[in-house]
CSV table of C-alpha atoms in Angstrom, one decimal:
chain,number,residue,atom,x,y,z
A,1,MET,CA,140.1,96.4,43.8
A,2,LEU,CA,138.3,97.9,40.7
A,3,HIS,CA,136.1,95.6,38.6
A,4,ALA,CA,133.7,96.1,35.7
A,5,MET,CA,131.4,93.2,35.4
A,6,ASN,CA,129.3,92.6,32.2
A,7,VAL,CA,129.1,96.3,31.7
A,8,SER,CA,127.2,97.8,28.7
A,9,VAL,CA,127.0,101.5,28.0
A,10,GLY,CA,125.4,103.4,25.1
A,11,TYR,CA,124.4,106.8,24.0
A,12,GLY,CA,120.8,106.7,22.8
A,13,GLU,CA,120.5,103.6,20.6
A,14,LYS,CA,124.3,103.5,19.9
A,15,ALA,CA,126.1,100.9,22.0
A,16,ILE,CA,129.6,101.9,23.1
A,17,LEU,CA,130.6,99.1,25.5
A,18,ASN,CA,129.1,95.6,25.0
A,19,ASN,CA,128.9,93.3,28.0
A,20,LEU,CA,132.5,94.2,29.0
A,21,SER,CA,134.3,92.8,32.0
A,22,VAL,CA,137.7,93.9,33.2
A,23,THR,CA,139.7,93.9,36.4
A,24,ILE,CA,142.2,96.8,36.9
A,25,PRO,CA,145.4,95.4,38.6
A,26,ARG,CA,146.1,97.0,41.9
A,27,GLY,CA,149.3,99.0,42.1
A,28,LYS,CA,150.0,98.8,38.4
A,29,VAL,CA,149.9,101.3,35.5
A,30,THR,CA,147.2,100.1,33.1
A,31,ALA,CA,146.8,101.6,29.6
A,32,LEU,CA,143.6,101.5,27.7
A,33,ILE,CA,144.5,101.4,24.0
A,34,GLY,CA,142.5,101.0,20.8
A,35,PRO,CA,141.4,102.8,17.6
A,36,ASN,CA,139.3,106.0,17.8
A,37,GLY,CA,135.7,105.3,18.9
A,38,CYS,CA,136.4,102.0,20.4
A,39,GLY,CA,135.2,103.0,23.9
A,40,LYS,CA,138.4,103.8,25.8
A,41,SER,CA,137.1,107.1,27.3
A,42,THR,CA,133.7,105.7,27.9
A,43,LEU,CA,135.2,102.8,29.9
A,44,LEU,CA,137.3,105.2,31.9
A,45,LYS,CA,134.2,107.3,32.7
A,46,THR,CA,132.3,104.2,33.6
A,47,LEU,CA,135.0,103.0,36.0
A,48,SER,CA,134.9,106.4,37.8
A,49,ARG,CA,131.1,106.6,37.9
A,50,VAL,CA,130.9,109.6,35.6
A,51,ILE,CA,128.7,107.4,33.4
A,52,SER,CA,126.4,104.7,34.8
A,53,PRO,CA,126.1,101.5,32.8
A,54,SER,CA,122.8,100.4,31.3
A,55,SER,CA,123.5,96.9,32.5
A,56,GLY,CA,126.2,95.3,34.7
A,57,GLN,CA,128.1,97.0,37.4
A,58,VAL,CA,131.4,98.4,38.6
A,59,GLN,CA,132.7,97.4,42.0
A,60,LEU,CA,135.3,99.3,44.1
A,61,ASN,CA,136.8,97.2,46.9
A,62,ASP,CA,134.0,94.6,46.4
A,63,ARG,CA,131.2,97.2,46.8
A,64,PRO,CA,129.1,98.4,43.9
A,65,LEU,CA,130.3,101.9,42.8
A,66,SER,CA,126.7,103.0,42.7
A,67,LYS,CA,126.5,102.6,46.5
A,68,TRP,CA,129.4,104.9,47.2
A,69,ALA,CA,128.9,108.5,48.3
A,70,THR,CA,130.3,111.0,45.8
A,71,LYS,CA,132.8,112.4,48.3
A,72,ALA,CA,134.0,109.0,49.2
A,73,ILE,CA,134.6,108.1,45.6
A,74,ALA,CA,136.6,111.4,45.2
A,75,GLN,CA,138.8,110.2,48.0
A,76,HIS,CA,139.5,107.0,46.2
A,77,ILE,CA,139.4,107.8,42.5
A,78,SER,CA,140.6,110.9,40.7
A,79,LEU,CA,139.9,111.5,37.0
A,80,LEU,CA,141.4,113.9,34.5
A,81,PRO,CA,139.1,113.9,31.5
A,82,GLN,CA,139.9,115.0,27.9
A,83,ASN,CA,137.8,118.1,27.8
A,84,LEU,CA,138.8,120.4,30.7
A,85,LEU,CA,136.6,123.3,31.7
A,86,HIS,CA,137.7,125.8,34.4
A,87,PRO,CA,136.1,128.9,36.0
A,88,GLU,CA,137.4,132.1,34.6
A,89,GLY,CA,139.8,134.2,36.6
A,90,ILE,CA,141.4,131.5,38.7
A,91,THR,CA,145.2,131.1,39.2
A,92,VAL,CA,147.2,127.9,38.9
A,93,ARG,CA,147.4,127.6,42.6
A,94,GLN,CA,143.7,127.9,43.1
A,95,LEU,CA,143.1,125.2,40.5
A,96,VAL,CA,145.6,122.8,42.2
A,97,GLU,CA,143.9,123.5,45.6
A,98,TYR,CA,140.7,122.2,44.2
A,99,GLY,CA,142.3,118.8,44.3
A,100,ARG,CA,142.0,118.9,48.1
A,101,THR,CA,138.2,119.5,48.0
A,102,PRO,CA,137.2,115.9,49.0
A,103,TYR,CA,139.2,116.3,52.3
A,104,VAL,CA,138.2,119.8,53.5
A,105,SER,CA,135.3,120.8,55.7
A,106,HIS,CA,132.2,122.5,54.5
A,107,TRP,CA,134.0,125.8,55.0
A,108,GLY,CA,136.5,124.8,52.4
A,109,ARG,CA,139.5,125.9,54.4
A,110,LEU,CA,142.8,124.2,53.7
A,111,LYS,CA,145.0,123.0,56.6
A,112,SER,CA,148.7,123.2,56.6
A,113,GLU,CA,149.0,119.6,55.5
A,114,ASP,CA,146.7,120.4,52.5
A,115,ARG,CA,148.8,123.4,51.5
A,116,HIS,CA,152.0,121.3,51.8
A,117,ILE,CA,150.4,118.7,49.4
A,118,VAL,CA,149.4,121.4,47.0
A,119,GLU,CA,152.9,122.9,47.0
A,120,GLN,CA,154.5,119.4,46.4
A,121,ALA,CA,152.2,118.8,43.5
A,122,MET,CA,153.1,122.1,41.8
A,123,VAL,CA,156.8,121.5,42.3
A,124,ARG,CA,156.5,117.9,40.9
A,125,THR,CA,154.8,119.1,37.7
A,126,GLY,CA,156.9,122.3,37.3
A,127,VAL,CA,154.1,124.8,37.6
A,128,ASP,CA,155.1,126.3,40.9
A,129,GLU,CA,157.0,129.1,39.1
A,130,PHE,CA,153.7,130.5,37.7
A,131,GLN,CA,151.4,129.4,40.6
A,132,HIS,CA,149.9,133.0,40.8
A,133,THR,CA,149.4,133.3,37.0
A,134,LEU,CA,145.8,133.1,35.7
A,135,LEU,CA,145.1,129.7,34.1
A,136,ASP,CA,143.9,131.5,31.0
A,137,GLY,CA,147.3,133.1,30.5
A,138,LEU,CA,149.1,129.7,30.1
A,139,SER,CA,150.1,127.8,27.1
A,140,GLY,CA,148.2,124.5,26.4
A,141,GLY,CA,151.1,122.5,27.7
A,142,GLN,CA,151.5,124.5,30.9
A,143,ARG,CA,147.7,124.4,31.5
A,144,GLN,CA,147.8,120.6,31.1
A,145,ARG,CA,150.5,120.3,33.7
A,146,ALA,CA,148.5,122.5,36.1
A,147,TRP,CA,145.6,120.0,35.8
A,148,ILE,CA,148.0,117.1,36.4
A,149,ALA,CA,149.1,118.9,39.6
A,150,MET,CA,145.5,119.1,40.7
A,151,ILE,CA,145.2,115.4,40.3
A,152,LEU,CA,148.4,114.8,42.3
A,153,ALA,CA,147.0,117.1,45.0
A,154,GLN,CA,143.8,115.0,45.2
A,155,ASP,CA,146.1,112.1,46.3
A,156,THR,CA,143.8,109.2,45.6
A,157,GLU,CA,144.7,105.5,45.5
A,158,ILE,CA,143.4,105.2,41.9
A,159,VAL,CA,144.3,107.8,39.3
A,160,MET,CA,142.6,107.9,35.9
A,161,LEU,CA,143.9,110.0,33.0
A,162,ASP,CA,142.3,110.4,29.6
A,163,GLU,CA,144.9,111.2,27.0
A,164,PRO,CA,147.0,113.2,29.4
A,165,THR,CA,149.8,113.9,26.9
A,166,THR,CA,147.5,116.1,24.7
A,167,PHE,CA,149.1,119.5,24.1
A,168,LEU,CA,152.4,118.4,25.6
A,169,ASP,CA,155.6,118.5,23.6
A,170,LEU,CA,157.8,115.4,23.5
A,171,SER,CA,160.0,116.3,26.5
A,172,HIS,CA,157.0,117.0,28.6
A,173,GLN,CA,155.2,113.8,27.4
A,174,ILE,CA,158.2,111.8,28.7
A,175,GLU,CA,158.2,113.8,31.9
A,176,LEU,CA,154.5,113.1,32.4
A,177,MET,CA,155.0,109.4,31.8
A,178,GLN,CA,157.7,109.4,34.4
A,179,ILE,CA,155.3,111.1,36.9
A,180,ILE,CA,152.9,108.3,36.2
A,181,ARG,CA,155.6,105.7,37.0
A,182,ASP,CA,156.4,107.7,40.2
A,183,MET,CA,152.7,107.5,41.2
A,184,GLN,CA,152.9,103.7,40.7
A,185,ALA,CA,156.1,103.5,42.8
A,186,THR,CA,154.2,105.0,45.7
A,187,GLY,CA,151.5,102.3,45.5
A,188,LYS,CA,148.9,104.1,43.4
A,189,THR,CA,146.9,102.3,40.7
A,190,VAL,CA,146.9,104.3,37.5
A,191,VAL,CA,144.6,103.9,34.5
A,192,VAL,CA,145.5,105.9,31.4
A,193,VAL,CA,144.1,106.3,27.9
A,194,LEU,CA,147.0,106.5,25.4
A,195,HIS,CA,147.2,106.7,21.6
A,196,ASP,CA,151.0,106.2,21.4
A,197,LEU,CA,151.4,102.5,21.5
A,198,ASN,CA,155.2,102.7,22.1
A,199,GLN,CA,154.6,104.9,25.2
A,200,ALA,CA,152.0,102.4,26.4
A,201,ALA,CA,154.4,99.5,26.0
A,202,ARG,CA,157.3,101.2,27.6
A,203,TYR,CA,155.7,102.9,30.6
A,204,CYS,CA,152.7,100.7,31.4
A,205,ASP,CA,152.6,97.3,33.2
A,206,HIS,CA,149.3,96.2,31.8
A,207,LEU,CA,147.5,96.8,28.5
A,208,VAL,CA,143.7,96.6,27.8
A,209,VAL,CA,143.1,96.6,24.1
A,210,LEU,CA,139.6,97.6,23.0
A,211,LYS,CA,137.9,97.4,19.6
A,212,GLN,CA,134.3,98.3,19.0
A,213,GLY,CA,133.3,98.2,22.6
A,214,VAL,CA,134.8,94.8,23.5
A,215,ILE,CA,138.2,93.7,24.9
A,216,GLU,CA,140.3,92.2,22.2
A,217,ALA,CA,143.3,91.4,24.4
A,218,GLU,CA,144.8,92.3,27.8
A,219,GLY,CA,148.0,91.5,29.6
A,220,ALA,CA,151.6,92.6,29.9
A,221,PRO,CA,153.0,94.4,26.8
A,222,GLU,CA,155.5,91.7,26.2
A,223,ALA,CA,152.7,89.1,26.1
A,224,ILE,CA,150.1,90.7,23.8
A,225,MET,CA,151.9,93.3,21.6
A,226,THR,CA,152.3,91.4,18.4
A,227,HIS,CA,152.2,92.3,14.7
A,228,GLN,CA,149.0,90.3,14.4
A,229,LEU,CA,147.3,92.4,17.1
A,230,LEU,CA,148.4,95.6,15.4
A,231,ASN,CA,147.0,94.4,12.1
A,232,ASP,CA,143.7,93.1,13.6
A,233,VAL,CA,142.9,96.0,15.9
A,234,PHE,CA,144.6,99.0,14.3
A,235,SER,CA,144.8,97.9,10.7
A,236,VAL,CA,148.5,98.7,10.7
A,237,LYS,CA,151.2,96.5,9.3
A,238,ALA,CA,154.2,96.7,11.6
A,239,LYS,CA,157.0,94.7,13.1
A,240,VAL,CA,157.4,94.4,16.8
A,241,VAL,CA,161.0,94.4,18.1
A,242,ALA,CA,162.6,94.9,21.4
A,243,ASP,CA,163.3,98.6,22.4
A,244,PRO,CA,167.1,98.9,22.4
A,245,VAL,CA,167.0,100.9,25.6
A,246,SER,CA,164.1,99.5,27.7
A,247,GLY,CA,163.7,96.1,26.2
A,248,THR,CA,159.9,96.6,25.9
A,249,PRO,CA,158.0,96.0,22.7
A,250,LEU,CA,158.6,98.6,20.0
A,251,CYS,CA,156.2,98.9,17.1
A,252,VAL,CA,157.8,99.7,13.8
A,253,PRO,CA,155.4,100.4,10.9
A,254,LEU,CA,156.2,98.7,7.6
């Protein structure tokens, strides 16, 4: 469904992705993991056409992403980036309603179905109780959940999240990862950048491991999460054991 083929991306003379090819599995949760500066966020932006590759191409449903109309892409792919900017003076509900923009007419009026989707998204993320509160008046964690609600309201088949657990305490991190699993259970394809390797191994079906702009390994967590990989990619000496609750790989630093 979504393929990057021989993609290279750079900023000025600095190469970030180097002749990289990857296929995102349909209907699965894929985590992009790797050390800082390895190209995770750049790959996510390239897969969503925020960044155009200098060579190679990305295809969505066997059609080059460069040939898609912007509104059509927004009906298929939603992206929550790291750095979030919002207009001043908007409420939580107004932010979440922006998620319906790809589906409304030029007049921007929401139908009853759109409003129902917005309300469901706010309830699912627990922001309905302060839907009329200005976004600027929320804590970092509350604001992050409001952005997640906007992404849910966009209701695309592919969801991309760049470090979505930022600003969230542990309980809300776990809640968010469960929301991601719920998305997958409804048939959505999710691509998420994560720093917590144990969260990636526990909640994701497929891992793509990057280092210096290339893919070092990819596959199911059980297949690729090894002490050798942790040492080679992250320069961390660790033991990989089975999580006593989920049975997924658990990285224990030595």
